[in-house]
XYZ file of C-alpha atoms in Angstrom:
406
model
C 83.866 -67.422 178.102
C 85.716 -70.329 178.501
C 87.275 -70.855 182.485
C 89.983 -69.866 183.219
C 93.345 -71.884 182.925
C 96.502 -70.545 185.085
C 99.101 -70.011 182.920
C 97.326 -70.858 179.555
C 97.573 -68.290 176.901
C 94.234 -68.876 175.033
C 92.272 -68.569 178.676
C 90.812 -65.942 181.130
C 94.044 -65.046 183.563
C 93.583 -66.835 186.753
C 92.196 -64.798 189.651
C 95.754 -64.533 191.042
C 97.094 -62.982 187.813
C 95.010 -59.811 188.073
C 95.370 -59.097 191.936
C 99.138 -59.401 191.758
C 98.338 -57.544 188.298
C 97.078 -54.678 190.102
C 99.140 -55.375 193.213
C 102.277 -54.822 191.925
C 100.767 -51.464 190.197
C 99.540 -50.406 193.959
C 103.266 -51.049 195.608
C 104.536 -48.299 192.499
C 102.729 -45.957 194.001
C 103.017 -46.617 198.102
C 106.797 -48.282 199.160
C 108.690 -45.447 198.742
C 106.705 -43.368 201.153
C 108.296 -42.997 204.733
C 111.546 -42.353 202.487
C 110.571 -39.186 201.157
C 112.425 -37.108 203.456
C 115.547 -38.997 202.956
C 115.292 -38.384 199.452
C 114.744 -34.828 199.886
C 117.608 -34.541 201.502
C 119.486 -36.755 198.939
C 118.867 -34.958 195.880
C 118.895 -31.440 198.466
C 115.382 -29.808 197.595
C 112.869 -28.671 199.735
C 110.794 -31.964 200.512
C 107.662 -29.923 198.979
C 109.166 -30.690 195.786
C 110.219 -34.565 196.638
C 106.158 -34.389 197.644
C 105.911 -34.252 193.840
C 106.949 -37.651 193.529
C 103.057 -38.265 195.087
C 100.760 -35.977 193.283
C 102.361 -35.511 190.358
C 102.764 -39.397 190.109
C 98.748 -39.135 190.916
C 98.060 -36.665 188.174
C 99.981 -38.474 185.214
C 98.263 -42.026 186.253
C 95.152 -39.951 185.745
C 95.965 -38.745 182.506
C 97.527 -41.805 181.541
C 93.836 -44.027 182.239
C 92.219 -41.526 179.930
C 94.020 -43.023 176.929
C 94.775 -46.827 178.864
C 91.373 -47.220 178.703
C 90.186 -46.770 175.021
C 93.530 -48.412 173.760
C 92.220 -51.584 175.863
C 88.947 -51.685 174.413
C 90.762 -51.082 170.826
C 93.638 -53.630 171.021
C 92.867 -55.817 173.752
C 93.625 -56.342 177.518
C 96.267 -57.799 176.973
C 98.976 -56.616 174.220
C 98.409 -53.011 176.825
C 99.273 -54.906 179.588
C 102.862 -56.658 178.826
C 103.188 -53.228 177.280
C 102.698 -51.154 180.220
C 104.379 -53.286 182.750
C 107.466 -53.283 180.203
C 107.768 -49.727 180.563
C 107.807 -49.546 183.857
C 110.161 -51.602 184.398
C 112.498 -49.439 182.525
C 111.181 -46.475 184.107
C 111.660 -47.639 187.823
C 115.865 -48.869 187.177
C 115.849 -44.268 186.035
C 114.193 -43.843 189.360
C 116.819 -46.186 191.448
C 119.512 -44.276 189.054
C 118.721 -41.093 188.647
C 121.836 -38.567 189.557
C 119.510 -36.001 190.394
C 116.298 -34.653 190.802
C 115.140 -34.273 187.404
C 115.751 -37.298 186.103
C 114.369 -39.276 188.929
C 111.279 -37.238 188.164
C 111.396 -38.225 184.986
C 111.362 -42.062 185.509
C 108.599 -41.371 187.745
C 106.206 -39.941 185.651
C 106.932 -42.764 183.683
C 106.422 -45.398 186.100
C 103.078 -43.647 185.954
C 101.959 -46.279 183.068
C 101.560 -48.909 185.625
C 98.113 -47.496 186.405
C 97.378 -50.076 183.281
C 96.681 -52.903 185.977
C 94.751 -51.404 188.388
C 92.456 -50.053 185.226
C 92.453 -52.999 182.638
C 92.045 -56.002 186.109
C 88.409 -54.078 186.733
C 87.861 -54.331 182.655
C 88.644 -57.925 182.497
C 87.195 -58.930 185.404
C 83.776 -56.967 184.068
C 84.560 -58.632 180.467
C 84.073 -62.748 182.624
C 81.140 -62.044 185.004
C 77.946 -59.304 184.985
C 77.820 -56.267 187.053
C 76.893 -57.902 190.431
C 79.309 -60.470 189.758
C 81.805 -58.173 189.261
C 81.375 -55.766 192.577
C 82.129 -59.595 194.340
C 85.049 -60.818 192.529
C 86.588 -56.978 192.138
C 86.539 -57.572 195.487
C 87.825 -60.361 196.353
C 90.674 -59.537 193.557
C 91.233 -56.314 195.699
C 91.821 -58.044 198.946
C 94.345 -59.732 197.817
C 95.921 -56.569 195.916
C 95.756 -54.932 199.595
C 98.291 -57.116 201.261
C 100.821 -55.441 198.842
C 100.358 -51.753 199.628
C 99.319 -52.751 203.418
C 103.742 -54.419 203.410
C 104.589 -52.158 201.127
C 105.905 -49.093 203.113
C 107.076 -51.171 206.009
C 109.113 -52.681 203.552
C 110.443 -50.119 201.793
C 111.006 -48.209 205.573
C 113.220 -51.172 206.456
C 115.004 -50.633 203.244
C 115.496 -47.401 203.664
C 117.465 -47.986 207.148
C 119.471 -50.451 205.818
C 120.448 -50.096 202.416
C 118.681 -46.702 200.805
C 115.407 -45.452 199.211
C 117.071 -46.987 196.144
C 116.485 -50.582 197.763
C 112.825 -49.867 196.912
C 112.744 -48.887 193.709
C 115.142 -51.997 192.616
C 112.230 -54.864 194.431
C 109.646 -52.897 192.747
C 111.933 -53.407 189.519
C 112.536 -56.981 190.532
C 108.529 -57.522 190.717
C 107.482 -55.665 187.589
C 109.763 -58.242 185.427
C 108.419 -61.128 186.578
C 104.582 -59.764 186.053
C 105.745 -59.524 182.543
C 106.305 -63.015 182.690
C 103.326 -63.773 184.356
C 100.704 -61.871 182.567
C 102.602 -63.250 178.659
C 101.807 -66.506 180.125
C 98.656 -66.697 182.047
C 96.731 -63.574 180.491
C 94.091 -64.494 177.346
C 92.409 -62.078 176.063
C 89.430 -61.098 177.345
C 88.173 -57.893 174.747
C 85.702 -59.993 172.812
C 83.889 -57.187 171.192
C 86.418 -54.840 170.611
C 85.765 -50.896 169.619
C 86.214 -49.772 165.408
C 88.597 -47.040 166.093
C 90.738 -45.426 168.493
C 88.732 -42.360 168.119
C 85.843 -43.977 168.199
C 85.992 -44.400 171.976
C 86.795 -41.147 172.855
C 83.045 -40.140 170.243
C 81.632 -42.679 172.733
C 82.637 -40.451 176.025
C 79.773 -38.085 175.551
C 77.689 -41.424 176.598
C 78.976 -41.969 179.978
C 79.248 -38.273 180.345
C 75.579 -37.498 179.612
C 74.733 -40.445 182.138
C 74.023 -38.864 185.971
C 74.431 -42.891 187.070
C 77.880 -43.102 185.501
C 78.245 -39.698 187.200
C 76.756 -41.022 190.663
C 79.320 -43.943 190.646
C 82.864 -41.657 189.796
C 81.975 -39.376 192.141
C 81.250 -41.662 194.681
C 84.606 -43.302 194.198
C 86.639 -40.195 193.564
C 85.617 -39.027 197.313
C 85.911 -42.159 198.652
C 89.645 -42.969 197.121
C 90.473 -38.437 197.969
C 90.066 -39.995 201.565
C 93.670 -42.177 201.126
C 94.989 -39.933 198.609
C 94.667 -37.185 201.435
C 96.163 -39.659 203.579
C 99.008 -40.393 201.670
C 99.690 -36.895 201.174
C 99.958 -36.186 204.777
C 100.874 -38.914 205.864
C 104.033 -38.988 205.542
C 105.072 -34.984 207.528
C 102.175 -36.318 210.338
C 104.268 -39.224 210.680
C 108.122 -38.049 210.275
C 108.121 -34.509 211.305
C 104.938 -33.749 213.992
C 105.804 -37.840 215.869
C 109.423 -38.225 214.493
C 108.915 -41.483 213.494
C 112.141 -43.402 211.924
C 111.223 -44.679 207.912
C 110.518 -48.046 209.270
C 107.926 -47.565 211.733
C 106.397 -44.570 209.699
C 106.355 -47.559 206.859
C 104.691 -49.931 209.486
C 101.460 -47.506 210.340
C 100.331 -47.775 207.118
C 99.530 -51.526 207.986
C 96.560 -50.032 209.842
C 94.257 -48.319 207.094
C 95.471 -51.163 204.530
C 94.879 -54.275 206.840
C 91.669 -52.488 207.122
C 91.419 -52.169 203.409
C 91.484 -55.894 203.040
C 88.673 -56.802 205.403
C 86.819 -54.047 204.388
C 87.178 -56.168 200.459
C 86.482 -59.686 202.288
C 83.159 -57.910 202.773
C 82.601 -56.587 199.587
C 83.383 -59.842 198.634
C 80.988 -61.904 200.945
C 77.400 -59.571 200.222
C 77.845 -57.040 197.788
C 75.824 -59.642 195.501
C 73.664 -60.021 198.504
C 73.320 -56.655 199.806
C 73.708 -54.332 196.405
C 75.846 -52.224 195.194
C 74.153 -48.787 196.444
C 73.569 -50.435 199.815
C 77.208 -51.591 199.821
C 78.662 -47.957 199.398
C 76.803 -45.888 201.406
C 77.631 -48.148 204.278
C 81.606 -48.156 203.162
C 81.513 -44.040 203.157
C 79.242 -44.318 206.569
C 82.314 -46.521 208.573
C 84.886 -44.195 206.611
C 83.491 -41.285 208.340
C 83.267 -42.642 211.972
C 87.174 -43.580 211.268
C 88.388 -39.620 210.748
C 85.396 -38.208 213.838
C 87.511 -40.899 216.052
C 91.205 -39.477 215.059
C 89.852 -35.517 215.664
C 88.515 -36.616 219.353
C 91.231 -38.759 220.006
C 93.329 -36.466 220.274
C 91.282 -34.688 223.292
C 91.863 -37.723 225.796
C 95.450 -36.337 225.753
C 97.077 -39.595 224.229
C 100.150 -37.906 222.420
C 100.958 -40.474 220.661
C 101.576 -41.762 216.839
C 97.927 -43.894 217.359
C 95.853 -41.792 217.725
C 96.255 -40.483 214.290
C 97.403 -43.367 212.659
C 95.019 -45.981 214.713
C 90.990 -45.215 213.452
C 92.101 -44.077 210.101
C 91.660 -48.032 210.081
C 88.243 -47.219 209.308
C 88.815 -45.698 206.280
C 90.636 -48.507 204.983
C 87.596 -50.876 206.028
C 85.001 -47.829 204.443
C 86.819 -47.648 200.851
C 87.645 -51.294 200.731
C 83.488 -51.691 200.922
C 82.460 -48.937 199.250
C 85.061 -48.828 195.570
C 84.614 -52.659 194.538
C 80.760 -51.925 194.147
C 81.512 -47.999 192.640
C 83.926 -49.259 190.367
C 81.935 -52.752 189.356
C 78.920 -49.895 188.935
C 80.744 -47.630 186.594
C 82.440 -50.406 184.115
C 78.291 -51.503 183.792
C 76.712 -48.139 182.816
C 77.216 -49.492 179.297
C 79.106 -52.103 179.242
C 80.608 -52.601 175.244
C 82.191 -49.526 177.003
C 83.692 -51.332 179.861
C 87.489 -50.339 179.404
C 87.206 -46.099 178.971
C 84.740 -46.416 181.326
C 87.112 -47.982 183.606
C 89.638 -45.251 182.219
C 88.072 -42.153 182.362
C 86.740 -43.012 185.992
C 89.680 -44.007 186.934
C 91.158 -40.768 185.065
C 88.465 -38.678 187.398
C 89.204 -40.444 190.750
C 93.175 -40.189 190.749
C 92.712 -36.770 188.857
C 90.853 -35.386 191.680
C 93.646 -37.802 194.325
C 96.603 -35.961 193.141
C 94.552 -32.724 194.280
C 93.608 -33.172 197.413
C 97.333 -34.954 197.845
C 98.544 -32.100 196.757
C 95.731 -29.913 199.334
C 96.109 -32.059 202.284
C 100.112 -31.372 202.546
C 100.492 -27.908 201.139
C 98.053 -27.908 204.658
C 100.251 -29.640 206.892
C 102.544 -27.662 209.320
C 104.156 -28.159 212.558
C 102.176 -25.069 214.218
C 99.021 -26.793 212.907
C 99.289 -30.255 213.719
C 97.066 -32.705 211.980
C 93.607 -31.103 212.488
C 94.159 -29.369 208.883
C 94.320 -32.640 207.812
C 91.380 -34.589 209.314
C 88.945 -31.974 208.875
C 89.857 -32.191 204.574
C 89.191 -35.672 205.176
C 85.686 -35.014 207.388
C 84.682 -32.723 204.461
C 85.478 -34.918 201.482
C 83.763 -37.525 203.852
C 80.495 -35.951 204.006
C 80.461 -35.100 200.414
C 81.428 -38.578 199.822
C 78.578 -40.227 201.790
C 76.423 -37.472 199.636
C 77.209 -38.823 196.140
C 76.990 -42.306 197.136
C 72.291 -41.712 198.260
C 72.573 -39.571 195.359
C 74.042 -43.136 192.649
C 71.568 -44.700 194.192
C 68.285 -42.701 193.690
C 69.409 -42.488 189.760
C 70.312 -46.150 190.248
C 66.394 -47.138 191.419
C 65.143 -44.998 188.833
C 67.043 -46.450 186.316
C 65.575 -49.881 187.848
C 61.868 -48.593 187.665
C 62.173 -47.490 184.087
C 63.876 -50.655 182.682
C 60.993 -52.407 183.886
C 58.818 -50.056 182.689
C 56.942 -48.876 186.157
């Protein structure tokens, strides 16, 4: 494939474009989290109903990924991304101008179409480079991407304090419009093996679903990401209700996990090709488990500070940054000619599981129980992620032995 030339529609996209595509998609997910309590008051609804803006968004994202991947395999990555970001801008403006909770939730679910940024950034990388290089490149892409969600909740918290919760959605709409322009002028088509029909992609799914390797990578991604989604489901309650943090201060707490994620992606970009994706996944999930154990243990030291919850969970960010680029690269390499579908199906499993865990995490929280139920759910999830990583490593070794004929 020809080398990427910036703002040249006849070549693959510049890596900076992929970073921003995925970054704006991440911004949609979390910039407004510090405002959830204020939004519940504004719309005169319960906090549990407002929480659906997180869990419902994740569930819709999971469903859309089932369609986005096959559509990009049929029509190409470029037109699907352009359509996705155009719809996202419209949906975000609906959220900002919503007069009631029903209209807001409609706009919020429509906003989930920006999931095309997550799905297609991975598929485009796989179009451009082979598997081992893809793990490193995805690591660098998501390292840069993680800067956006790292500062997103912090910005959202300050915007809420100074201009109201609507300001976060106005900012996202402007970012989406800017990305639409950048995609149009820089992102050349990378899918050189378009599928014959839309239905052919779904008919090919059994190839993926019968693959133990695909399931290994998908489950590793699901349980590893589940740690983050559990955090998303519970952190707003923990910060605002249990510790009494203002939206601005709560937004700053997301910095710890997101900065850890950026560092983990740096490690992935630096070492994935040398170490191998199976070992990277196992190491990353081990690091994440240590962070949860630390968060469980610190309250017994009597610190009585919100840092005892938020600070050790930075290790989850590092672990996810090490694990997920390799898991994503492995998923799209199981059947390279179905990279878009594999990215979409794997993403649907990951985000769908995340939606369920976000609901579970938020439902277990109360002032009386404190953070313990949330952390125990996360610890169980970390153990399952470690088991999935070990299973995937065994399946990959077996596959390599069969390929070499030994």
